[in-house]
mmCIF file of C-alpha atoms in Angstrom:
data_model
loop_
_atom_site.group_PDB
_atom_site.id
_atom_site.type_symbol
_atom_site.label_atom_id
_atom_site.label_comp_id
_atom_site.label_asym_id
_atom_site.label_seq_id
_atom_site.Cartn_x
_atom_site.Cartn_y
_atom_site.Cartn_z
ATOM 1 C CA UNK A 1 -4.258 10.627 -32.786
ATOM 2 C CA UNK A 2 -1.626 10.792 -35.554
ATOM 3 C CA UNK A 3 -2.461 14.446 -36.246
ATOM 4 C CA UNK A 4 -2.097 15.285 -32.531
ATOM 5 C CA UNK A 5 1.309 13.568 -32.416
ATOM 6 C CA UNK A 6 2.468 15.442 -35.528
ATOM 7 C CA UNK A 7 1.217 18.763 -34.147
ATOM 8 C CA UNK A 8 3.018 18.158 -30.839
ATOM 9 C CA UNK A 9 6.248 17.344 -32.702
ATOM 10 C CA UNK A 10 5.974 20.548 -34.734
ATOM 11 C CA UNK A 11 5.163 22.599 -31.639
ATOM 12 C CA UNK A 12 8.144 21.087 -29.783
ATOM 13 C CA UNK A 13 10.411 22.238 -32.600
ATOM 14 C CA UNK A 14 9.003 25.759 -32.327
ATOM 15 C CA UNK A 15 9.575 25.791 -28.570
ATOM 16 C CA UNK A 16 13.174 24.616 -28.946
ATOM 17 C CA UNK A 17 13.753 27.505 -31.346
ATOM 18 C CA UNK A 18 12.768 30.056 -28.694
ATOM 19 C CA UNK A 19 15.546 30.628 -26.130
ATOM 20 C CA UNK A 20 14.710 30.940 -22.463
ATOM 21 C CA UNK A 21 15.798 33.909 -20.395
ATOM 22 C CA UNK A 22 18.462 33.494 -17.744
ATOM 23 C CA UNK A 23 17.434 31.443 -14.737
ATOM 24 C CA UNK A 24 19.089 31.089 -11.353
ATOM 25 C CA UNK A 25 18.516 28.468 -8.694
ATOM 26 C CA UNK A 26 14.950 28.663 -7.378
ATOM 27 C CA UNK A 27 13.850 31.195 -9.965
ATOM 28 C CA UNK A 28 11.009 30.376 -12.314
ATOM 29 C CA UNK A 29 11.939 29.662 -15.933
ATOM 30 C CA UNK A 30 11.032 32.352 -18.437
ATOM 31 C CA UNK A 31 10.908 32.757 -22.181
ATOM 32 C CA UNK A 32 12.909 35.435 -23.950
ATOM 33 C CA UNK A 33 9.912 37.785 -23.732
ATOM 34 C CA UNK A 34 9.889 37.467 -19.927
ATOM 35 C CA UNK A 35 6.751 35.371 -19.669
ATOM 36 C CA UNK A 36 6.849 32.325 -17.329
ATOM 37 C CA UNK A 37 7.797 29.186 -19.242
ATOM 38 C CA UNK A 38 5.493 26.270 -18.405
ATOM 39 C CA UNK A 39 7.057 23.910 -20.948
ATOM 40 C CA UNK A 40 7.615 20.427 -19.580
ATOM 41 C CA UNK A 41 5.944 17.214 -18.447
ATOM 42 C CA UNK A 42 3.687 17.660 -15.421
ATOM 43 C CA UNK A 43 1.635 15.425 -13.159
ATOM 44 C CA UNK A 44 -0.634 15.767 -10.118
ATOM 45 C CA UNK A 45 0.150 13.757 -6.981
ATOM 46 C CA UNK A 46 -3.380 13.458 -5.664
ATOM 47 C CA UNK A 47 -6.257 10.994 -5.455
ATOM 48 C CA UNK A 48 -8.665 13.578 -6.919
ATOM 49 C CA UNK A 49 -9.355 11.415 -9.965
ATOM 50 C CA UNK A 50 -11.034 8.942 -7.590
ATOM 51 C CA UNK A 51 -12.912 11.666 -5.702
ATOM 52 C CA UNK A 52 -12.275 15.424 -5.666
ATOM 53 C CA UNK A 53 -13.685 15.606 -2.142
ATOM 54 C CA UNK A 54 -11.939 14.249 0.957
ATOM 55 C CA UNK A 55 -12.627 10.518 1.134
ATOM 56 C CA UNK A 56 -11.620 7.349 2.912
ATOM 57 C CA UNK A 57 -10.602 4.085 1.310
ATOM 58 C CA UNK A 58 -13.400 2.004 -0.176
ATOM 59 C CA UNK A 59 -13.725 -1.317 -1.936
ATOM 60 C CA UNK A 60 -14.102 -1.819 -5.644
ATOM 61 C CA UNK A 61 -15.781 -4.774 -7.354
ATOM 62 C CA UNK A 62 -15.092 -7.758 -5.042
ATOM 63 C CA UNK A 63 -13.704 -9.931 -7.815
ATOM 64 C CA UNK A 64 -10.790 -7.491 -8.233
ATOM 65 C CA UNK A 65 -9.730 -7.348 -4.579
ATOM 66 C CA UNK A 66 -7.541 -4.340 -3.836
ATOM 67 C CA UNK A 67 -6.755 -3.673 -7.496
ATOM 68 C CA UNK A 68 -9.771 -1.376 -8.043
ATOM 69 C CA UNK A 69 -10.131 -0.155 -4.474
ATOM 70 C CA UNK A 70 -10.338 3.604 -3.959
ATOM 71 C CA UNK A 71 -7.311 4.960 -2.062
ATOM 72 C CA UNK A 72 -7.989 7.533 0.675
ATOM 73 C CA UNK A 73 -7.132 11.131 -0.020
ATOM 74 C CA UNK A 74 -7.519 14.770 0.872
ATOM 75 C CA UNK A 75 -9.950 16.703 -1.261
ATOM 76 C CA UNK A 76 -9.103 19.529 -3.644
ATOM 77 C CA UNK A 77 -12.456 21.333 -3.281
ATOM 78 C CA UNK A 78 -12.027 24.581 -1.384
ATOM 79 C CA UNK A 79 -14.381 24.529 1.597
ATOM 80 C CA UNK A 80 -14.961 20.805 1.124
ATOM 81 C CA UNK A 81 -18.512 20.953 -0.269
ATOM 82 C CA UNK A 82 -19.820 21.190 -3.833
ATOM 83 C CA UNK A 83 -22.917 23.464 -4.090
ATOM 84 C CA UNK A 84 -25.102 21.112 -6.121
ATOM 85 C CA UNK A 85 -28.680 21.989 -6.985
ATOM 86 C CA UNK A 86 -31.062 19.287 -5.673
ATOM 87 C CA UNK A 87 -31.555 17.480 -8.989
ATOM 88 C CA UNK A 88 -27.828 17.563 -9.720
ATOM 89 C CA UNK A 89 -27.046 16.179 -6.256
ATOM 90 C CA UNK A 90 -29.394 13.269 -6.939
ATOM 91 C CA UNK A 91 -27.676 12.690 -10.293
ATOM 92 C CA UNK A 92 -24.303 12.636 -8.552
ATOM 93 C CA UNK A 93 -25.561 9.857 -6.262
ATOM 94 C CA UNK A 94 -26.813 7.846 -9.237
ATOM 95 C CA UNK A 95 -23.491 8.329 -10.996
ATOM 96 C CA UNK A 96 -21.638 7.047 -7.943
ATOM 97 C CA UNK A 97 -23.817 3.959 -7.754
ATOM 98 C CA UNK A 98 -23.183 3.199 -11.443
ATOM 99 C CA UNK A 99 -19.534 4.269 -11.631
ATOM 100 C CA UNK A 100 -18.245 0.819 -12.598
ATOM 101 C CA UNK A 101 -20.213 0.935 -15.839
ATOM 102 C CA UNK A 102 -20.915 4.627 -16.522
ATOM 103 C CA UNK A 103 -17.735 6.612 -15.759
ATOM 104 C CA UNK A 104 -16.565 8.073 -19.109
ATOM 105 C CA UNK A 105 -12.961 7.234 -18.126
ATOM 106 C CA UNK A 106 -13.934 3.563 -18.192
ATOM 107 C CA UNK A 107 -14.859 3.957 -21.861
ATOM 108 C CA UNK A 108 -11.722 5.924 -22.819
ATOM 109 C CA UNK A 109 -13.646 9.098 -23.535
ATOM 110 C CA UNK A 110 -11.684 12.319 -23.267
ATOM 111 C CA UNK A 111 -11.601 13.514 -19.653
ATOM 112 C CA UNK A 112 -12.621 17.143 -20.021
ATOM 113 C CA UNK A 113 -11.371 20.094 -17.995
ATOM 114 C CA UNK A 114 -10.412 20.243 -15.174
ATOM 115 C CA UNK A 115 -10.247 16.426 -14.752
ATOM 116 C CA UNK A 116 -7.533 16.013 -17.391
ATOM 117 C CA UNK A 117 -5.111 17.894 -15.134
ATOM 118 C CA UNK A 118 -5.404 15.619 -12.092
ATOM 119 C CA UNK A 119 -5.741 12.175 -13.631
ATOM 120 C CA UNK A 120 -2.943 9.772 -12.581
ATOM 121 C CA UNK A 121 -1.174 10.264 -15.918
ATOM 122 C CA UNK A 122 1.298 12.922 -17.077
ATOM 123 C CA UNK A 123 0.567 15.727 -19.491
ATOM 124 C CA UNK A 124 2.953 17.907 -21.436
ATOM 125 C CA UNK A 125 2.886 21.652 -22.044
ATOM 126 C CA UNK A 126 4.525 23.064 -25.154
ATOM 127 C CA UNK A 127 4.999 26.830 -25.072
ATOM 128 C CA UNK A 128 6.552 29.473 -27.261
ATOM 129 C CA UNK A 129 5.986 33.219 -27.405
ATOM 130 C CA UNK A 130 2.283 33.607 -28.076
ATOM 131 C CA UNK A 131 1.466 29.893 -28.377
ATOM 132 C CA UNK A 132 0.605 27.072 -25.964
ATOM 133 C CA UNK A 133 -0.402 23.450 -26.516
ATOM 134 C CA UNK A 134 -1.394 20.893 -23.863
ATOM 135 C CA UNK A 135 -1.040 17.185 -24.678
ATOM 136 C CA UNK A 136 -2.455 14.581 -22.304
ATOM 137 C CA UNK A 137 -1.296 10.972 -22.166
ATOM 138 C CA UNK A 138 -4.757 9.563 -21.414
ATOM 139 C CA UNK A 139 -6.754 8.909 -24.587
ATOM 140 C CA UNK A 140 -4.512 11.230 -26.625
ATOM 141 C CA UNK A 141 -6.488 14.239 -25.413
ATOM 142 C CA UNK A 142 -5.115 17.657 -26.354
ATOM 143 C CA UNK A 143 -6.012 21.308 -26.528
ATOM 144 C CA UNK A 144 -4.658 24.568 -27.909
ATOM 145 C CA UNK A 145 -4.632 27.614 -25.622
ATOM 146 C CA UNK A 146 -5.680 30.588 -27.743
ATOM 147 C CA UNK A 147 -3.603 33.446 -26.312
ATOM 148 C CA UNK A 148 -3.708 36.224 -28.896
ATOM 149 C CA UNK A 149 -6.931 35.409 -30.713
ATOM 150 C CA UNK A 150 -9.798 34.161 -28.474
ATOM 151 C CA UNK A 151 -12.032 31.708 -30.284
ATOM 152 C CA UNK A 152 -15.709 30.874 -29.751
ATOM 153 C CA UNK A 153 -16.699 27.241 -29.441
ATOM 154 C CA UNK A 154 -17.663 25.993 -32.894
ATOM 155 C CA UNK A 155 -19.205 22.840 -31.444
ATOM 156 C CA UNK A 156 -19.614 21.406 -27.950
ATOM 157 C CA UNK A 157 -16.895 18.872 -27.168
ATOM 158 C CA UNK A 158 -15.298 16.844 -24.378
ATOM 159 C CA UNK A 159 -12.372 19.257 -23.926
ATOM 160 C CA UNK A 160 -14.141 22.515 -24.785
ATOM 161 C CA UNK A 161 -12.344 25.542 -26.199
ATOM 162 C CA UNK A 162 -9.567 27.267 -24.214
ATOM 163 C CA UNK A 163 -8.870 31.009 -24.397
ATOM 164 C CA UNK A 164 -5.978 32.319 -22.323
ATOM 165 C CA UNK A 165 -4.480 35.598 -21.158
ATOM 166 C CA UNK A 166 -1.854 36.740 -18.675
ATOM 167 C CA UNK A 167 -2.398 38.406 -15.321
ATOM 168 C CA UNK A 168 1.156 39.199 -14.300
ATOM 169 C CA UNK A 169 2.968 35.858 -14.053
ATOM 170 C CA UNK A 170 -0.283 33.863 -13.874
ATOM 171 C CA UNK A 171 -1.718 32.174 -16.945
ATOM 172 C CA UNK A 172 -5.514 32.458 -16.873
ATOM 173 C CA UNK A 173 -7.466 30.130 -19.171
ATOM 174 C CA UNK A 174 -11.221 30.378 -19.711
ATOM 175 C CA UNK A 175 -12.695 27.096 -20.935
ATOM 176 C CA UNK A 176 -16.239 26.625 -22.251
ATOM 177 C CA UNK A 177 -18.104 24.799 -24.997
ATOM 178 C CA UNK A 178 -18.341 21.435 -23.233
ATOM 179 C CA UNK A 179 -20.678 18.625 -24.237
ATOM 180 C CA UNK A 180 -21.742 17.997 -20.623
ATOM 181 C CA UNK A 181 -20.860 14.303 -20.673
ATOM 182 C CA UNK A 182 -17.544 14.357 -18.785
ATOM 183 C CA UNK A 183 -17.352 13.551 -15.078
ATOM 184 C CA UNK A 184 -15.086 15.322 -12.629
ATOM 185 C CA UNK A 185 -13.936 12.091 -10.960
ATOM 186 C CA UNK A 186 -14.749 8.394 -10.492
ATOM 187 C CA UNK A 187 -17.130 9.222 -7.652
ATOM 188 C CA UNK A 188 -19.651 10.660 -10.108
ATOM 189 C CA UNK A 189 -19.198 14.394 -9.556
ATOM 190 C CA UNK A 190 -20.354 16.095 -12.717
ATOM 191 C CA UNK A 191 -21.396 19.253 -14.558
ATOM 192 C CA UNK A 192 -23.531 20.127 -17.586
ATOM 193 C CA UNK A 193 -22.861 21.572 -21.029
ATOM 194 C CA UNK A 194 -23.265 25.036 -19.441
ATOM 195 C CA UNK A 195 -20.042 24.575 -17.440
ATOM 196 C CA UNK A 196 -17.506 27.396 -17.605
ATOM 197 C CA UNK A 197 -14.086 26.798 -16.071
ATOM 198 C CA UNK A 198 -11.549 29.495 -15.304
ATOM 199 C CA UNK A 199 -8.111 27.991 -14.734
ATOM 200 C CA UNK A 200 -5.150 29.762 -13.131
ATOM 201 C CA UNK A 201 -1.598 28.444 -13.562
ATOM 202 C CA UNK A 202 1.141 30.023 -11.429
ATOM 203 C CA UNK A 203 4.688 28.686 -11.237
ATOM 204 C CA UNK A 204 5.638 28.044 -7.591
ATOM 205 C CA UNK A 205 9.317 27.613 -8.427
ATOM 206 C CA UNK A 206 11.010 25.925 -11.385
ATOM 207 C CA UNK A 207 9.357 22.532 -10.860
ATOM 208 C CA UNK A 208 5.864 23.166 -9.491
ATOM 209 C CA UNK A 209 2.644 24.829 -10.639
ATOM 210 C CA UNK A 210 -0.067 26.056 -8.307
ATOM 211 C CA UNK A 211 -3.275 25.214 -10.160
ATOM 212 C CA UNK A 212 -6.720 26.619 -9.445
ATOM 213 C CA UNK A 213 -9.967 26.184 -11.313
ATOM 214 C CA UNK A 214 -13.270 27.942 -10.652
ATOM 215 C CA UNK A 215 -16.330 26.083 -11.934
ATOM 216 C CA UNK A 216 -19.524 27.935 -12.840
ATOM 217 C CA UNK A 217 -22.618 26.112 -14.090
ATOM 218 C CA UNK A 218 -26.077 27.512 -13.279
ATOM 219 C CA UNK A 219 -27.748 24.277 -14.422
ATOM 220 C CA UNK A 220 -25.818 22.191 -11.880
ATOM 221 C CA UNK A 221 -24.486 24.387 -9.056
ATOM 222 C CA UNK A 222 -26.081 27.082 -6.912
ATOM 223 C CA UNK A 223 -22.869 29.142 -6.956
ATOM 224 C CA UNK A 224 -19.345 29.037 -8.419
ATOM 225 C CA UNK A 225 -16.819 26.913 -6.536
ATOM 226 C CA UNK A 226 -13.096 26.272 -6.717
ATOM 227 C CA UNK A 227 -10.556 23.467 -6.702
ATOM 228 C CA UNK A 228 -6.837 23.895 -6.077
ATOM 229 C CA UNK A 229 -3.840 21.579 -6.194
ATOM 230 C CA UNK A 230 -0.163 21.500 -7.074
ATOM 231 C CA UNK A 231 1.309 20.027 -10.248
ATOM 232 C CA UNK A 232 4.876 18.712 -10.330
ATOM 233 C CA UNK A 233 7.389 18.654 -13.148
ATOM 234 C CA UNK A 234 8.958 15.350 -14.154
ATOM 235 C CA UNK A 235 12.647 15.874 -13.348
ATOM 236 C CA UNK A 236 13.995 13.349 -15.849
ATOM 237 C CA UNK A 237 15.412 15.397 -18.775
ATOM 238 C CA UNK A 238 14.220 12.652 -21.132
ATOM 239 C CA UNK A 239 10.657 12.748 -19.786
ATOM 240 C CA UNK A 240 8.002 12.696 -22.478
ATOM 241 C CA UNK A 241 4.532 11.333 -23.028
ATOM 242 C CA UNK A 242 4.064 7.778 -24.148
ATOM 243 C CA UNK A 243 1.190 6.656 -26.319
ATOM 244 C CA UNK A 244 -1.878 5.441 -24.436
ATOM 245 C CA UNK A 245 -4.433 4.416 -27.043
ATOM 246 C CA UNK A 246 -7.034 3.009 -24.693
ATOM 247 C CA UNK A 247 -9.922 2.724 -27.162
ATOM 248 C CA UNK A 248 -9.047 -0.868 -28.181
ATOM 249 C CA UNK A 249 -9.224 -1.866 -24.503
ATOM 250 C CA UNK A 250 -12.850 -0.749 -24.281
ATOM 251 C CA UNK A 251 -14.374 -2.298 -27.392
ATOM 252 C CA UNK A 252 -15.676 -5.462 -25.724
ATOM 253 C CA UNK A 253 -17.177 -3.364 -22.911
ATOM 254 C CA UNK A 254 -18.848 -0.973 -25.356
ATOM 255 C CA UNK A 255 -20.014 -3.392 -28.032
ATOM 256 C CA UNK A 256 -20.675 -6.545 -26.011
ATOM 257 C CA UNK A 257 -22.047 -9.340 -28.199
ATOM 258 C CA UNK A 258 -21.132 -7.389 -31.335
ATOM 259 C CA UNK A 259 -17.449 -7.379 -30.423
ATOM 260 C CA UNK A 260 -15.233 -9.681 -32.455
ATOM 261 C CA UNK A 261 -11.639 -10.627 -31.792
ATOM 262 C CA UNK A 262 -9.049 -10.549 -34.554
ATOM 263 C CA UNK A 263 -9.200 -14.355 -34.726
ATOM 264 C CA UNK A 264 -12.841 -14.167 -35.675
#
């Protein structure tokens, strides 16, 4: 976590050193090289972290009343349906039944892509000419977008490896090398280690990003499918990520009888 914080601080200094091109009202911000400037703190205003498909309100564990209830929301899946293979559809149902004990978010594991982008927490993009870094508030997750030098995945991981390129004013990021353990939401939607995600980021004005992600995974889905949503910039000029080290909050859940408090 400390290394991520130090890297973000260094990257922020690099970004400050690169002047932005002129910007009028309603125009998208750009770097000096003319590329769109995505730098800033962003957040999704959606209930997709609870369920990426359209869903009504539902109860959580009864002892928590409304606190852990699922709020209703419109889905972000284009066409509404996820093309699961039969075995994967059955696994999704099992995940949903066991979500209060098995969701990786519950255990403070890194959220993976695309889930990291629509969790109910902000994330920050640092950008300079030729470099991009995404820092997520939840669990201190982070990733580098390799723009000039695509990198293979050295090892499967929660966040995968991200290789980006430009198509006009759209940033396209291909993400692969996942460990297959992340969920797409609290409802139990999931993918395998074979997942490949192609993300598309397009500024829809100075304070909004139109985000799309196409998910391809022949072990889980019968065909590629897409999600789309809008991300919004935090308008406060002092907006920044705060530290959310959630691992200590999960130790009793993870270790049970082996967990000891500091007093012990």
